[in-house]
């Protein structure tokens, strides 16, 4: 196709007669020698490779920005080192689990807070509900294990749902996850900062700046690359894990000493009757302990080879630890007859009861605050990758495909940080009201991805597919129960935002995709147009058939206000091209126009001149009108407007000039076949 | 000079062989016929004149904006109708006097408010101080009469001080006046709105929006042109004039009936001793009655011919009326023993005393509020003209020279409205604290312009110059007394802002002028460089001597990311110019670079290609580095970078594209001899 198009090209020999040897030998030979050699290294085949010096602006500011960047983010990494940037399992576990494990700090409490509404008698139901949740955890965990195995190159809900249920389901899952990740960052950072400011009250007036600083630190840490971020952020999660496991062990030792007698909870009056709805709500609230369980499935590519095998191992560990923590804490709370209190979390009550003295209570509380802060890090790990997969399919801007110079998906990280910071500032740092918005998005993604897996197994019918489909089906059904319960019961409390936002996001994604499809279709080289008798690729309507050079007919236009050096340089530039050229002068008065024509004649009239009277003293509209009318009456011409321009030293000085080029460009933007540019004249210093 | 430069030009015949007849006949002949004929009218010499249709954007928005503009501002006016836009004396008087005459509403009060600090006994001094002020008014008025005569084309303080005392003095006068005008608009509009809201308390919460709306109305009225603004805004000033003259007449009738007995003022304890300082402060405060007296001198060009004669007549009337109002009110206040009170203005006390019954009191109050509101209009008349004169000398951006399509100095009007609105919003509509800032700026301008006149007469020594110089000298001395007194006594109350702002403004003006001088010097065609043996006009350092076309050596560069239609159209555009061209491809990986080169070979390798490896995946910096290094090593070349570009339908879609051209342009901005442009490809719809 390309060859057929190229076969019709005719270019003059002059085009190929380069005045320079483009390769480095020549670059090195002459005036800019030193610099060119610093910038590019040729290899034996003549292939140039940019050195790090070529990557920053050669100005004082460019060097300063480059230095700061290097200080904050470290040396750029080449693509070849991507494998070294992968995470070992011991780092992947805390990085990907911080969101999931931190959820046990509030999950059991959320469940009991619903049950206690039906009176203290209903609290006994916590054990069967917890058992159901453990079943859900096992089902979803096993389900994701199967998913990782089936999609070894990245098994996120978006990919699985797109693949098995169609693009719409994939986008719905993606929209849910995106909302969830952004909210996770805002909410967990502001919760962590609240813990800090309650310990250091002097910081309280600065809680929003402190929260923004925390987001900034998370952003920079993640921009430095996966490995660095993992090393920095792993320790607090292990500390939290050790603290809670220690608490559970000590709690059971203490309970065993007491013969496992159950302490009756303090009597609480029932605010509503015990109904199925209350049980379902308690189930759905407790299920928030599971948010973050999907982290591994999106992150398969960050593991070392064999990626899927390592991911599965980490996933199994994560779910195992989650079940131990969740079940252990729920059981201990039940044994000790604890009930939710406004002034203290259940975790804090349990820690105080178990460790009445010593530093343990403080350690548990500090580790909990820290891990809540770091739960945001899981989102920084996962969202950019989700956006990458979506950008590959054209549903979000392609810039999310860009791998930064530290091999991190920089644009996704920045977008997440900005979105979370905007929400945080908009809510003045008080994001508690956003918590009801959580569960809906994430359980939508669970439900869709597991339903997708059921379809996947039915489609492939590999050995044991019935068993696998049953496991995924169970996970999907339980997730769907949580999803519907959460959406219905929390609708008025804020879930309606999510219910509205998800279709809106899907609409945006589809609009973006439609635009990219349109561009691709319009710019692609289609086979059938190659055989088109008129020659050339399908042109836009009233677009010149300008795909082979011999068909391009040029006319250069030069708007000239005054015959100064800038104008003369522009006219010389245009005149030297050997193509037809016409100068244009817009004048408010006939006298001025005559004077300008006389000046033009004095100069020698080397280029034809047309003067236009503008009786109402406007400049750009008649100029743009003339150019566009010329183009309309001669659709075979390619018009190039070259505006003389002065390059000023300081940005403020731009206010002192008229910016003809930008105005003209805007006015002519919608007309095809018109190139607007400017010939810069630099001031002598 | 121009001819000598032109004599060295050689252009190929192709440049003059236009594919179109640039004049309208040709435009009319072909496809865009109808539109071109609508846009431009040729006369018998072939001179094209833009019709109003050419002056607006040919888009739905363009038409809507054009329609709204026409509704608000009226039809565009051609430059020829400028004489019809001039003001007759009967309109010029109220338009130019509203600021001056409205001052008598607060001037006498300001004087007495200072005297009463020294006890009620000191109030008797009001008559001699008022007499001194009348002398000052006569002196300044006569002085300005002489100025208008000496500078018949515009006699503002800026022009006079620049001409006679040097540019620094002119800029100081201009800075003082600019501050004064901007403050006048903010303060008088917010005072007028305060009067409105005290009559209609329901509007009180909206006082800032109401004030902004008033500024908007003043702006639109003035943008409609001098004549319209005059007609609309003249009536309230005449009403105020009639009301106050009626009040004075009735007051004197009443006093005559009482045999002109002086009522003793109520005894008030002295807060400070009666000193020279108190007398000077009372004098300076009373002098605020004179702000606005300079309006005529700036506005000479708005009068009908013979401009200076009409201006003098109006000035004489204005000063005469001012003296009658000021002296009459001061005398009546003295006769009736009135003293300033916090809850009521002296004017209101006098009106209530004179007209205890009937509608007169209400009429006087309403007319006063209205004329305070309209005092702002004088500033709208004068400031744009001051900026025009300054722009002519290059001290402010040249856009203040632009005469809008209604023959108003639109940019100056808009700048004034914006500055006043910003101050108003910043002070939340409570601008009383700005009143002390007034007198300093305006009396600085008075003093400088009259000192300038003294110099002027001494220099010219025309008949009677001694008498004239004495009058101007007296005016200058009295103004200087007011200036120094006001600056010293009100320094802490806010005059320090003015004392700081004036030098700062002068610095800015001089920086602007230096930039324009630099541009002019750099772009001008200097005689000596024409004889320069190297040929060509003085080039910037490492600028190619590119003022004659035969010296321009071209190299076109095309950055290509993908071989799609946009890229092929760009390559065809460049290839068809018959100049050397080189395509550039930046690739993050060697494999991709090899694949691209293979594709290039398939296409036919019609244009040389250079691939650059960028191991850290950045695009713009290596590209810019390559281009700038090429330019540094070949300073004789003019490089033109043509980037393939996609023109999107909606602005939001720009977020989906990489904007290579803009980034590259910014990166290469400081390098001379490099033109960056883009070849637009429009999407088929």
mmCIF file of C-alpha atoms in Angstrom, chain A residues 99 156-157 173-188 291-299 375-387 416 419-420 423 438 441-442 445-446:
data_model
loop_
_atom_site.group_PDB
_atom_site.id
_atom_site.type_symbol
_atom_site.label_atom_id
_atom_site.label_comp_id
_atom_site.label_asym_id
_atom_site.label_seq_id
_atom_site.Cartn_x
_atom_site.Cartn_y
_atom_site.Cartn_z
ATOM 1 C CA UNK A 99 -5.016 -1.191 50.826
ATOM 2 C CA UNK A 156 -7.495 -6.706 35.974
ATOM 3 C CA UNK A 157 -11.268 -6.467 35.995
ATOM 4 C CA UNK A 173 -15.556 -2.121 35.647
ATOM 5 C CA UNK A 174 -12.858 0.424 34.787
ATOM 6 C CA UNK A 175 -15.077 3.366 35.748
ATOM 7 C CA UNK A 176 -15.867 1.721 39.083
ATOM 8 C CA UNK A 177 -12.207 1.070 39.798
ATOM 9 C CA UNK A 178 -11.104 4.556 38.761
ATOM 10 C CA UNK A 179 -13.592 6.153 41.142
ATOM 11 C CA UNK A 180 -12.557 3.763 43.872
ATOM 12 C CA UNK A 181 -8.835 4.452 43.436
ATOM 13 C CA UNK A 182 -9.208 8.228 43.412
ATOM 14 C CA UNK A 183 -11.438 8.092 46.494
ATOM 15 C CA UNK A 184 -9.009 5.711 48.213
ATOM 16 C CA UNK A 185 -6.205 8.236 47.877
ATOM 17 C CA UNK A 186 -8.263 11.204 49.105
ATOM 18 C CA UNK A 187 -9.915 9.364 51.954
ATOM 19 C CA UNK A 188 -6.970 7.382 53.226
ATOM 20 C CA UNK A 291 -11.533 -3.510 49.032
ATOM 21 C CA UNK A 292 -8.065 -3.787 47.586
ATOM 22 C CA UNK A 293 -8.236 -7.534 46.948
ATOM 23 C CA UNK A 294 -8.147 -6.837 43.202
ATOM 24 C CA UNK A 295 -4.761 -5.085 43.411
ATOM 25 C CA UNK A 296 -2.713 -8.130 42.423
ATOM 26 C CA UNK A 297 -4.761 -8.899 39.344
ATOM 27 C CA UNK A 298 -4.006 -5.487 37.783
ATOM 28 C CA UNK A 299 -0.370 -5.658 38.780
ATOM 29 C CA UNK A 375 -3.307 2.367 51.514
ATOM 30 C CA UNK A 376 -3.153 5.210 48.971
ATOM 31 C CA UNK A 377 0.010 3.683 47.610
ATOM 32 C CA UNK A 378 -1.871 0.672 46.272
ATOM 33 C CA UNK A 379 -3.930 3.060 44.157
ATOM 34 C CA UNK A 380 -0.742 4.691 42.872
ATOM 35 C CA UNK A 381 0.400 1.252 41.864
ATOM 36 C CA UNK A 382 -2.780 0.158 40.149
ATOM 37 C CA UNK A 383 -4.547 3.127 38.579
ATOM 38 C CA UNK A 384 -1.770 4.141 36.145
ATOM 39 C CA UNK A 385 -1.636 0.568 34.914
ATOM 40 C CA UNK A 386 -5.410 0.477 34.435
ATOM 41 C CA UNK A 387 -5.187 3.744 32.481
ATOM 42 C CA UNK A 416 -4.283 10.402 40.103
ATOM 43 C CA UNK A 419 -7.633 14.279 41.003
ATOM 44 C CA UNK A 420 -7.173 13.191 44.629
ATOM 45 C CA UNK A 423 -11.214 16.247 45.882
ATOM 46 C CA UNK A 438 -16.360 3.281 48.130
ATOM 47 C CA UNK A 441 -17.434 0.927 42.378
ATOM 48 C CA UNK A 442 -15.182 -1.817 43.570
ATOM 49 C CA UNK A 445 -15.678 -4.403 39.186
ATOM 50 C CA UNK A 446 -15.577 -7.684 41.214
#
